[in-house]
XYZ file of C-alpha atoms in Angstrom:
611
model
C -0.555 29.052 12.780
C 2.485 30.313 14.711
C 4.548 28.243 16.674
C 3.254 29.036 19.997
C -0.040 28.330 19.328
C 0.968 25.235 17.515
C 2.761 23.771 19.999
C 6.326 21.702 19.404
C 5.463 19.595 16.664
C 7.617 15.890 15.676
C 5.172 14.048 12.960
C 7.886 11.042 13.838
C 6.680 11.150 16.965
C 4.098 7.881 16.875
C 3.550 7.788 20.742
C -0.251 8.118 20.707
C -0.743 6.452 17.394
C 0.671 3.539 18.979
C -2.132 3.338 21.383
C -4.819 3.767 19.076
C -5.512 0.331 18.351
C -5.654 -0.062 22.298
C -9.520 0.074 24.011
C -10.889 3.099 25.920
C -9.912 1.479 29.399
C -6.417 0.514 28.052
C -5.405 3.949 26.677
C -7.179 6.300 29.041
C -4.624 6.590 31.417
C -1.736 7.503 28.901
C -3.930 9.265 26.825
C -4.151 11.585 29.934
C -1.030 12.045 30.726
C 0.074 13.387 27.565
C -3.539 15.656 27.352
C -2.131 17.763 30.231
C 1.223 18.144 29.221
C 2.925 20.550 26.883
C 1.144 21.912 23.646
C 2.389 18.996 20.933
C 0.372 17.416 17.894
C 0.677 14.664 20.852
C -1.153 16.675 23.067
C -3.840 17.380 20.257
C -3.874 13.862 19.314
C -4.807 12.369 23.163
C -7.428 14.984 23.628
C -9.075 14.425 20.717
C -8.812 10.488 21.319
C -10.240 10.792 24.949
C -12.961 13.250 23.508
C -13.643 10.168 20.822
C -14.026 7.827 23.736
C -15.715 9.788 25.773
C -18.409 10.667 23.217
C -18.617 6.896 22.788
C -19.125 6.318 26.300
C -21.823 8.552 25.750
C -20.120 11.325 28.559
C -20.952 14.596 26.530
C -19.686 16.893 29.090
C -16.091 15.068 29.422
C -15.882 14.630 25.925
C -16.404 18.699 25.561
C -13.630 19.252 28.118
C -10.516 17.851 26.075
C -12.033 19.747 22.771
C -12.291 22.817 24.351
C -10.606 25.175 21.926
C -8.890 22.271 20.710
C -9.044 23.169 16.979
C -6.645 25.879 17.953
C -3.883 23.354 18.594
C -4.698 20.778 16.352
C -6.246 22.286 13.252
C -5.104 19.456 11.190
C -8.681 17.779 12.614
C -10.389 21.232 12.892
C -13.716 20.042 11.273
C -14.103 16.858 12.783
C -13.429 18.343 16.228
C -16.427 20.842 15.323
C -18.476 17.799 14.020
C -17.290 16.198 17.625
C -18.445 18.805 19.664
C -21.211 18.881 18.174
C -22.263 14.761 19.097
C -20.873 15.763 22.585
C -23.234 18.649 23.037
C -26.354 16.200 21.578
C -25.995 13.619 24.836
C -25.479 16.299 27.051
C -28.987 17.429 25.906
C -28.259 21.115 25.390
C -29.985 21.249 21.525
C -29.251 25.090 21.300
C -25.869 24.205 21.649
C -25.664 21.584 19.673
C -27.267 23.362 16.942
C -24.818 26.285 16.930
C -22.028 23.682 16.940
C -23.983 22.350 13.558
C -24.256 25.503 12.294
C -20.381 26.471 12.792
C -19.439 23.255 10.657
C -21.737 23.920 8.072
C -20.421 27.605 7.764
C -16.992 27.289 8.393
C -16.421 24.201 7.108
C -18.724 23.992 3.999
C -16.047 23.216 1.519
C -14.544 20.266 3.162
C -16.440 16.902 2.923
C -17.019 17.007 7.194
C -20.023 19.434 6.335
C -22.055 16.721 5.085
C -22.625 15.370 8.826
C -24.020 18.876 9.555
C -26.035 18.726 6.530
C -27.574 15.752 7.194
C -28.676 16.175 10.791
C -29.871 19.493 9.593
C -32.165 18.036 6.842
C -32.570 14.337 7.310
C -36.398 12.933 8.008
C -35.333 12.555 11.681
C -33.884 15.747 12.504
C -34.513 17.293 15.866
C -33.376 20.904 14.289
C -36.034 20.733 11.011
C -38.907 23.300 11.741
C -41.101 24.593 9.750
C -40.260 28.052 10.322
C -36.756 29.752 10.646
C -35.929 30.305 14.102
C -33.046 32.531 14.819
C -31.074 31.565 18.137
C -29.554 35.138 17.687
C -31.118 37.441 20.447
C -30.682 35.220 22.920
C -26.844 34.446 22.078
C -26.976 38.571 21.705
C -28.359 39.173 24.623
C -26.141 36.729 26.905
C -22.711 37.864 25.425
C -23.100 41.467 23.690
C -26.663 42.730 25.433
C -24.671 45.908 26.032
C -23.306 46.619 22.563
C -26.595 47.143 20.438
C -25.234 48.269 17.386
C -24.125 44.784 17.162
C -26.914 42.966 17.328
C -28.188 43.566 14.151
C -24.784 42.105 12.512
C -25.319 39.558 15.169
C -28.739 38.594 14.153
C -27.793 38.505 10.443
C -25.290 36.313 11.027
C -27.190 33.858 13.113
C -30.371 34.069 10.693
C -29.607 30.809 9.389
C -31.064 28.235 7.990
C -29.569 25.260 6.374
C -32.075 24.568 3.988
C -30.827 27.340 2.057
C -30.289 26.276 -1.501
C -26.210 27.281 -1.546
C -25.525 24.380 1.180
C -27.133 21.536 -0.868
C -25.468 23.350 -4.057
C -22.156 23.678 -2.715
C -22.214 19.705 -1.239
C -23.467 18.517 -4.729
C -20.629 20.281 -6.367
C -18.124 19.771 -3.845
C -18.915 16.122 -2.164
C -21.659 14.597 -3.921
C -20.061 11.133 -2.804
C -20.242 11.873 1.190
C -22.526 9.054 2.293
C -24.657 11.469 3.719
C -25.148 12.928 0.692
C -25.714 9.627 -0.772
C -28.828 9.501 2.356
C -30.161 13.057 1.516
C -29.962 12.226 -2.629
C -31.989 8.651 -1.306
C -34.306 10.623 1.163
C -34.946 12.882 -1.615
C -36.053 10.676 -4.162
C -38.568 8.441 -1.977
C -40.241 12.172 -1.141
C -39.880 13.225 -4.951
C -39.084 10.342 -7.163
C -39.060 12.106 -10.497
C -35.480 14.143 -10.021
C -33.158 12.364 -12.890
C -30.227 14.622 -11.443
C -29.931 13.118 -8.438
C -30.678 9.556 -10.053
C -27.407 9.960 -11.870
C -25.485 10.820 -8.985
C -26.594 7.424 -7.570
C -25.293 5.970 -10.788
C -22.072 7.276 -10.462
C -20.938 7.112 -6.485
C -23.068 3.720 -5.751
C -22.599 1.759 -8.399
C -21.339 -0.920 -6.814
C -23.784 -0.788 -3.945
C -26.699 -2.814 -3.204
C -30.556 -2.188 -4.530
C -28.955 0.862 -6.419
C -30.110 -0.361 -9.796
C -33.694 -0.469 -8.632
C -33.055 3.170 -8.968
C -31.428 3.110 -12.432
C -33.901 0.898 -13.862
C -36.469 4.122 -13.731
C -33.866 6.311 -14.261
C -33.578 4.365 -17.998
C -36.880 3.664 -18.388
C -38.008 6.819 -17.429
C -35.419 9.233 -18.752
C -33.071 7.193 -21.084
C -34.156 9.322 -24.349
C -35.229 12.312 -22.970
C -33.256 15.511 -23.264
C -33.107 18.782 -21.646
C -34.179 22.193 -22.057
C -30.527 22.332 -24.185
C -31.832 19.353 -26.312
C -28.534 17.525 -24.618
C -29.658 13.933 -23.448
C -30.339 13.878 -19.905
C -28.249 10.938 -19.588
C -24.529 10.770 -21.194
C -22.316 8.599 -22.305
C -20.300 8.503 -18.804
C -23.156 7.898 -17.111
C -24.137 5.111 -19.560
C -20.910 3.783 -18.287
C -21.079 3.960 -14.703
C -25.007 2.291 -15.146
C -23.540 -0.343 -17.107
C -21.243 -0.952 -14.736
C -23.555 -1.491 -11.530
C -26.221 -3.393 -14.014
C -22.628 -5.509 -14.641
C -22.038 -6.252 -10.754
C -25.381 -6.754 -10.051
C -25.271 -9.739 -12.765
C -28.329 -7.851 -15.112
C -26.038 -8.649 -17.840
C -28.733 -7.643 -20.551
C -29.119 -4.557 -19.465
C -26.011 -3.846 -19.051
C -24.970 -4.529 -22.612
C -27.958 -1.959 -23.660
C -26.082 0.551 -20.962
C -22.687 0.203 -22.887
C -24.553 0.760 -26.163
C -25.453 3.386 -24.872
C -22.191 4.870 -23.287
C -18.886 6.110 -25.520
C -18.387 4.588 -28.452
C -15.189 2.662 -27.576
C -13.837 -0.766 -28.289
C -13.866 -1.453 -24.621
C -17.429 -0.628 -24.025
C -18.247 -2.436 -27.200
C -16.166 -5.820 -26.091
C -18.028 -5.352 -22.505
C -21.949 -4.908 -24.546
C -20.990 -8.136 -26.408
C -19.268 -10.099 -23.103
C -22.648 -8.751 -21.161
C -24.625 -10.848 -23.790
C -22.786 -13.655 -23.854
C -22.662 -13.804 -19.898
C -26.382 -13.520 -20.125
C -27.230 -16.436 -21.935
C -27.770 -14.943 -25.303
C -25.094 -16.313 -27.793
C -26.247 -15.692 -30.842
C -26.556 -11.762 -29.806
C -23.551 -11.812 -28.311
C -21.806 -13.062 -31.623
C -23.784 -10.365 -33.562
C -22.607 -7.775 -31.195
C -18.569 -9.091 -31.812
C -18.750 -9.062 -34.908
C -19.816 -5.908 -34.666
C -17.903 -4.284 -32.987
C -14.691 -6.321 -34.982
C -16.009 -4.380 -37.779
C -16.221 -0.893 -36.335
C -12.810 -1.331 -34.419
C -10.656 -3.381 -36.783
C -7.201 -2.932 -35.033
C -8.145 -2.098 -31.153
C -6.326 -4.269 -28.750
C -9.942 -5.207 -27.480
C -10.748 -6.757 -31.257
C -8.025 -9.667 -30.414
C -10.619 -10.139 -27.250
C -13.496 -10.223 -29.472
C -12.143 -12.543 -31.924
C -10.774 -15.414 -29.128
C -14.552 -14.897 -27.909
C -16.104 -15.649 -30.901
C -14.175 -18.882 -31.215
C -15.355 -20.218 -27.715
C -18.973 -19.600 -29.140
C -18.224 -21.688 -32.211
C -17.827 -25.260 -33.197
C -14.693 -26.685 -33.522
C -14.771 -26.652 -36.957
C -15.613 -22.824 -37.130
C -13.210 -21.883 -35.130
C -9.927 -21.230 -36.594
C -10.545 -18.571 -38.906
C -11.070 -16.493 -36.044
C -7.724 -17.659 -34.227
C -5.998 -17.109 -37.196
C -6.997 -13.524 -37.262
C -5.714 -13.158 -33.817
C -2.523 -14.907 -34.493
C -1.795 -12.819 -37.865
C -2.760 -9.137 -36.382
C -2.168 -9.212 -32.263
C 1.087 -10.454 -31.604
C 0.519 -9.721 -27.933
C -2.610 -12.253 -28.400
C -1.382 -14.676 -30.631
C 0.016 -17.286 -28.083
C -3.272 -17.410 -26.313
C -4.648 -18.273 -29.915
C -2.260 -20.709 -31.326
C -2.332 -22.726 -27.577
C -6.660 -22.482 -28.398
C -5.892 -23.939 -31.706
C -3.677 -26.335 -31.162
C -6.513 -28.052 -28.824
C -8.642 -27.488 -31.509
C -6.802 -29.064 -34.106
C -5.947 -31.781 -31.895
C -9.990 -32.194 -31.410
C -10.547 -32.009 -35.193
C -8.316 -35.367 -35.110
C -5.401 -33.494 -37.061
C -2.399 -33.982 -34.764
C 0.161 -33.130 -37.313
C -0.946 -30.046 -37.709
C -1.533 -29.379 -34.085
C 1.979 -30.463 -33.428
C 2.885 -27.910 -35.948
C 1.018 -25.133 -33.356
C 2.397 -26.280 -30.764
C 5.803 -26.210 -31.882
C 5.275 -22.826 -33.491
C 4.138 -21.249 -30.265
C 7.247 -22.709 -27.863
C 9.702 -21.249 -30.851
C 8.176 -17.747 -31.273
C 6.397 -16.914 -27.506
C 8.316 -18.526 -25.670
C 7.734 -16.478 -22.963
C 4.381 -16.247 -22.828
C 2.085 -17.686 -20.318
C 0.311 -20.072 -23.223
C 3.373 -21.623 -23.790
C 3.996 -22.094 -20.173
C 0.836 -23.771 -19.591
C 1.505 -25.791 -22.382
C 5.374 -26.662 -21.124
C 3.930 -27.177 -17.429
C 1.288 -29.666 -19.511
C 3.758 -31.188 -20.979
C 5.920 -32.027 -17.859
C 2.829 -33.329 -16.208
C 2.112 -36.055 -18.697
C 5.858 -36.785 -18.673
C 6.135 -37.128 -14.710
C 2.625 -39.031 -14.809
C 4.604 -41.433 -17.401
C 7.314 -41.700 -15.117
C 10.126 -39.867 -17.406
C 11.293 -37.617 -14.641
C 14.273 -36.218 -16.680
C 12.332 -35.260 -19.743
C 9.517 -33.476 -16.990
C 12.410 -31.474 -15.476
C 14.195 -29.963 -18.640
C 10.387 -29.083 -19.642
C 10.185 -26.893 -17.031
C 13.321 -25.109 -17.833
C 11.936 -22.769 -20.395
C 9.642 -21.614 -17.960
C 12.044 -20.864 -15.364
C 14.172 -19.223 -18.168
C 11.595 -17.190 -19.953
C 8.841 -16.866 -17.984
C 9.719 -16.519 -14.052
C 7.141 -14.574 -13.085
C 3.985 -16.162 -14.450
C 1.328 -18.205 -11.860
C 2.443 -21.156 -13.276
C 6.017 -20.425 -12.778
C 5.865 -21.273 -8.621
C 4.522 -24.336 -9.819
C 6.490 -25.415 -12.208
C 9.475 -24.181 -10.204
C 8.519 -26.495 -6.771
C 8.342 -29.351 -9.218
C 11.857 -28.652 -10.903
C 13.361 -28.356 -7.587
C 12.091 -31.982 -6.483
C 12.464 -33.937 -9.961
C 16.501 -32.120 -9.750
C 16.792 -34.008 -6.345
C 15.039 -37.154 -7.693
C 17.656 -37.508 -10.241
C 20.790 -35.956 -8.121
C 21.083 -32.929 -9.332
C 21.529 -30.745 -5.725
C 22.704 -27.625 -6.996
C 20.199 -27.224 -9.761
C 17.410 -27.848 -7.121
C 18.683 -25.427 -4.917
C 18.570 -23.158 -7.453
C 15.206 -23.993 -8.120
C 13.638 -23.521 -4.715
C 15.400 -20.264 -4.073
C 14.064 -18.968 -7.256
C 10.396 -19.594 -6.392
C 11.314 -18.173 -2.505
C 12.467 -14.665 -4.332
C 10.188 -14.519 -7.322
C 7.138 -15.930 -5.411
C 7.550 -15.240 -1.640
C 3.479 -14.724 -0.429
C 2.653 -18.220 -2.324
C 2.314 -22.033 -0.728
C 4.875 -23.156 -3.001
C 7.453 -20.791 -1.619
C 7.099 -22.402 1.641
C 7.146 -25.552 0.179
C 10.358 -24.746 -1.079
C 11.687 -23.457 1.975
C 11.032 -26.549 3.778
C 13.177 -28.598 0.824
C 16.340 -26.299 1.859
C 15.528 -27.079 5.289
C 14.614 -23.996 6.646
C 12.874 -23.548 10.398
C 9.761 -23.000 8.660
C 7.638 -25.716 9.470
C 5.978 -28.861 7.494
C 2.823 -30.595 6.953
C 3.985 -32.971 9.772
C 5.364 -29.936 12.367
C 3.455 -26.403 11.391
C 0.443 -27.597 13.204
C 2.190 -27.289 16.570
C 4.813 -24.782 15.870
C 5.092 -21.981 18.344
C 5.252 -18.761 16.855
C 5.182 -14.804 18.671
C 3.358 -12.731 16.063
C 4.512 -9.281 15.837
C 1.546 -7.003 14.147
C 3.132 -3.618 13.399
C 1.631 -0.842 16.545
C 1.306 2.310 13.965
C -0.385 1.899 11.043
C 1.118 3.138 7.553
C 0.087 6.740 6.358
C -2.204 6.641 3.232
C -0.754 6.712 0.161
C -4.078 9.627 -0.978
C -6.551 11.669 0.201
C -6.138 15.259 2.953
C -3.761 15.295 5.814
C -7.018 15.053 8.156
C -8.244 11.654 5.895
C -4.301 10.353 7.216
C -4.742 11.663 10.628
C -7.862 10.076 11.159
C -6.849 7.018 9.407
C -3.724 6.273 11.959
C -5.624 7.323 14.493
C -7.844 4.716 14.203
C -10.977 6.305 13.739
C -12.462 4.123 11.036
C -15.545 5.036 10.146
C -14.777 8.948 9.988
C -12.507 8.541 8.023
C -14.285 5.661 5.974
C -16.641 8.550 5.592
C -14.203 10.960 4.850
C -12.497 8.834 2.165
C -15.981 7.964 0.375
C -16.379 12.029 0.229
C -12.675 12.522 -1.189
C -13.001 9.785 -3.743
C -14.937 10.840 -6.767
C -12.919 8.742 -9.313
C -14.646 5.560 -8.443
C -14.750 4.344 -11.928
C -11.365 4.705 -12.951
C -9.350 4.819 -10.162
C -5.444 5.394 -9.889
C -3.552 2.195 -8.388
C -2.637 4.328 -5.023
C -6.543 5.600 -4.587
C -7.272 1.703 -5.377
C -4.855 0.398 -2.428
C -6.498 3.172 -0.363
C -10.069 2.127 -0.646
C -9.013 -1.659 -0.325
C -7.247 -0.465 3.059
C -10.011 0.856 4.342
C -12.427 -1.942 3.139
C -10.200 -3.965 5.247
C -10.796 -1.369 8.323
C -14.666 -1.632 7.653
C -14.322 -5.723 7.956
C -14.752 -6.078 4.097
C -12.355 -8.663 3.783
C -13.084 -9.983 0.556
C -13.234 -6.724 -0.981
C -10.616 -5.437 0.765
C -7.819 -8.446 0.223
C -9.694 -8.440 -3.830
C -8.645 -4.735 -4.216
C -5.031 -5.255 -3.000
C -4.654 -8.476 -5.124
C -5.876 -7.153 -8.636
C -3.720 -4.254 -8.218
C -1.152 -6.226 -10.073
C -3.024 -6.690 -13.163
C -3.171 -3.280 -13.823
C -1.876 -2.771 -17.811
C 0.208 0.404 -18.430
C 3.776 0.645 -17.843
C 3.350 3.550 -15.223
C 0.494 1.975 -13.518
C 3.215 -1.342 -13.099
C 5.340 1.390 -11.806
C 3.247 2.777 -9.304
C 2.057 -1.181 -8.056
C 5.531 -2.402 -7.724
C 6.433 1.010 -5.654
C 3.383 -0.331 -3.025
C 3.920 -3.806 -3.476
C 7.744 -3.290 -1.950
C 6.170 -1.617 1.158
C 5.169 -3.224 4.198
C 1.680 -2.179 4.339
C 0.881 -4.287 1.167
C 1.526 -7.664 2.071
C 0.089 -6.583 5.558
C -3.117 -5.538 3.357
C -2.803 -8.321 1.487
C -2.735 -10.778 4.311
C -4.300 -8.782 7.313
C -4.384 -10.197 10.546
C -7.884 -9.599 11.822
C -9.368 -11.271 15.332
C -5.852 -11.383 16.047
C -5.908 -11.709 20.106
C -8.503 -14.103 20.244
C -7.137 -16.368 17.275
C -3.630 -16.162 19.918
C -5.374 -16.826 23.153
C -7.429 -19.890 21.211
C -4.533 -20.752 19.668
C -2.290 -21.108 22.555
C -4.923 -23.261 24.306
C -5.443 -25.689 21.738
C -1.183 -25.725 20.751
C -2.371 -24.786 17.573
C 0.288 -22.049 15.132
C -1.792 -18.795 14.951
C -0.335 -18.160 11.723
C -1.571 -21.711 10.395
C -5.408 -20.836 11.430
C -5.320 -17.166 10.526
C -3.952 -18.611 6.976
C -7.062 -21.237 6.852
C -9.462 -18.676 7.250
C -8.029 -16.296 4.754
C -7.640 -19.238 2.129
C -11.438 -20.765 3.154
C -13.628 -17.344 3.955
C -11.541 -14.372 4.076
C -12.347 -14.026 6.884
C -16.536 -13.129 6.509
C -18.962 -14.326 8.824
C -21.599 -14.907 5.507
C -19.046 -15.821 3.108
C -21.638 -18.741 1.675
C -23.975 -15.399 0.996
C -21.402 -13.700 -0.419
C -20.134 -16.530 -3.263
C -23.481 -18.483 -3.836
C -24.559 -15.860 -6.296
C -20.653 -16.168 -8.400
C -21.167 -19.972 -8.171
């Protein structure tokens, strides 16, 4: 748009961003002041906040003041300022108007993901707009704006002859937005009317997979259509969606029918290792050894056969075991310390310690770096400190330091090496030590362990309790790393469940997501309150396997708005004001409940079922 419509535009400029964490009554007056001055995305920004508040003050006809023509000057928002106006016109009770509002986003707006809100109040069970005849509002709007141009109204009348059950609207959101969670209500609002529609079954499968009740769905969706084909002779259901049903069978814990699912889906080692995993999670080992071996057979040299093979040694005796560790240990070097550390212990239960010894030395000489021979180090230097041979525990830990830094066990291992050094003098090498596990491991409770060793102001077990601290949350929250310029607008501005909504209609890849669209969805789990999601999302993103996705995750991980994901601050201003009262560090409680609940009200609901 040109400039002066536009207005001056500074995207650095973060002055109303800052206030949107602020409430209604704290903002309004600021909000205000920049609403009536010059055209600015500021400007656009504070009318479209106060038309957000007002709407949720339920004050229609204030709310339509500051969007008056607003999508002029802030088109960035266009089609949520449509979808706004139309809420504001619904509680000022004018339905005509509210309807034409409806209409305009549906028309206008019908490729972006927005439309599905018109959509849905058009055709939901509860709409006040469903009739059973097409009504046209077009003579009257005619008659009030062009009654004296009548060669117009017939254009006029054709272009207000609407209706939105027209088949191109649900076609075009199917295509375009099938994961809207309107959508999601229609496809659900559909099915209870007209059970028997396996299309829209399978679009269930593959945006709600990992919602509740959904496989109450899928289990007539398999029983029902799971060999039938189409008028093509192609199977109704195909191998992706096997894949994305397996998947919600998997999280709902129906591990049997999830293994049928991946038998079902593309025939790759993954999906095989995941059928045979399924069994074995659901209580069926002798399947689940039938379906390993299996699948060792079919895919001889896939990195998943090493899995398959480990497997298949936890579901034997001792005795039958090491076949199947040997295999691993002759044909998946990346595998094979995991393997000789399993039969080491197994050697060493089969009472033959010479050759376990032989293992054991076999896998600190050739993978040394790996995490089995850390454990086993770290196992080591336990039994040593226990035995009270501090100097052989320390230069145990060593190799781990040396060749494996970065491993869980490393922070450990590291704390310890710092304190046995000082037990037996050694300052500098302690130092060392404790520095090492502050860079390598900073967000871990052995780094500020260590950071109380070299003194620092950080507190102790004796001190932290009362140690006054001013918490500084950042005021602007980071821009997305994905997803449209209006999903970021909305996003900083606060507006949560918008763009929540927004996001869910953007993000199609849901089973194999890219690290950045994973951070994105755990950020705005986090804005939802789905802490344990949320924080679960952010956290796995560093087990991710290929070289480029270890790219991408160490790119986030050295930005602020990880480790604020990653350890978010929620209830923050009461946790303070409690805090002060009681002389209790904010940081030390916040911290608790992360570490006990993460922070959800029915976290015993949540874990029973894992337990």
């Amino acid at each position: 748009l040109p400039q002066q419509i536009m207005g001056r535009r500074n995207p650095k400029d973060t002055t109303v961003l800052k206030l949107a964490s602020q409430s209604p009554e704290e903002r309004v007056a600021q909000l205000e002041a920049i609403a009536i001055g010059p055209k600015s995305l500021n400007r656009g920004r504070a009318r479209y906040l106060l038309a957000v508040d007002a709407i949720a003050g339920q004050q229609g006809r204030e709310a339509l003041r500051w969007l008056d023509k607003l999508e002029w000057e802030y088109p960035v928002l266009a089609g949520h300022i449509v979808l706004k106006r139309a809420q504001a016109y619904q509680f000022t009770g004018d339905k005509a108007q509210a309807q034409q509002a409806w209409q305009e986003l549906l028309q206008r707006y019908g490729n972006q993901p927005v439309a599905a809100e018109a959509l849905y109040a058009f055709l939901s069970d509860d709409s006040p707009y469903r009739k059973p005849e097409k009504e046209s509002i077009a003579p009257k709007y005619a008659s009030t704006i062009w009654s004296f141009e009548q060669p117009w109204l017939a254009k006029i009348q054709q272009m207000y002859d609407f209706s939105a059950e027209e088949p191109k609207y649900w076609e075009r959101a199917l295509k375009n937005y099938p994961s809207h969670p309107r959508i999601i209500e229609l496809i659900q609002q559909k099915l209870k009317d007209q059970p028997n529609q396996p299309e829209l079954m399978l679009l269930l499968a593959r945006y709600t997979f990992d919602q509740p009740g959904v496989t109450l769905v899928l289990d007539q969706l398999v029983s029902n259509y799971g060999k039938s084909v189409d008028d093509k002779n192609r199977a109704i259901i195909q191998p992706k969606d096997w894949e994305a049903i397996a998947l919600a069978y998997w999280k709902d814990r129906k591990y049997a029918q999830a293994s049928a699912a991946y038998g079902n889906a593309k025939p790759l080692p993954k999906h095989s290792y995941l059928g045979a995993r399924a069994l074995q999670y659901a209580q069926k080992p002798r399947a689940a050894k039938l379906a390993y071996k299996k699948m060792v057979e079919e895919f001889p040299d896939a990195k998943e056969t090493a899995l398959a093979y480990l497997q298949l040694a936890e579901l034997e005796p001792p005795i039958d075991k090491i076949p199947y560790l040997d295999q691993v240990i002759d044909r998946f070097p990346d595998r094979a310390a995991e393997a000789l550390l399993a039969k080491a212990k197994t050697l060493e239960q089969l009472k033959s310690p010479n050759a376990a010894e032989q293992a054991y030395q076999l896998l600190i000489d050739n993978y040394s770096n790996s995490d089995a021979a850390a454990d086993y180090r770290w196992q080591m230097a336990q039994e040593a400190a226990q035995n009270g041979d501090i100097l052989t525990a320390w230069h145990n830990v060593q190799p781990i330091l040396k060749d494996n830094p970065h491993s869980l066990i490393a922070r450990r291992a590291g704390f310890w090496s710092g304190k046995w050094a000082t037990q037996l003098g050694r300052k500098q090498e302690a130092e060392a030590a404790f520095k090492q596990v502050i860079t390598n491991h900073i967000q871990s409770y052995y780094a500020w362990r260590s950071a109380v060793q070299l003194g620092w102001d950080v507190g102790d077990f004796t001190t932290l309790r009362q140690s006054s601290l001013t918490l500084n949350w950042p005021t602007v929250r980071p821009e997305l790393p994905v997803g449209s310029a209006a999903l970021k607008e909305l996003y900083q501005l606060g507006q949560d469940q918008d763009a929540w909504s927004l996001w869910q209609g953007e993000f199609q890849t849901r089973l194999k997501p890219t690290v950045p669209q994973q951070f994105t969805d755990g950020l705005f789990r986090l804005a939802m309150g789905e802490y344990l999601k949320g924080i679960s999302e952010v956290e796995t993103l560093e087990d991710r396997e290929t070289s480029q996705e270890q790219e991408q995750y160490q790119k986030i991980r050295k930005k602020p708005a990880y480790w604020q994901a990653l350890y978010p601050f929620p209830y923050l201003e009461i946790i303070e004001t409690e805090s002060k009262q009681r002389n209790i560090n904010p940081l030390l409680v916040i911290s608790l409940i992360r570490q006990e609940s993460r922070f959800e009200a029915n976290i015993h609901q949540l874990l029973v079922p894992w337990a």
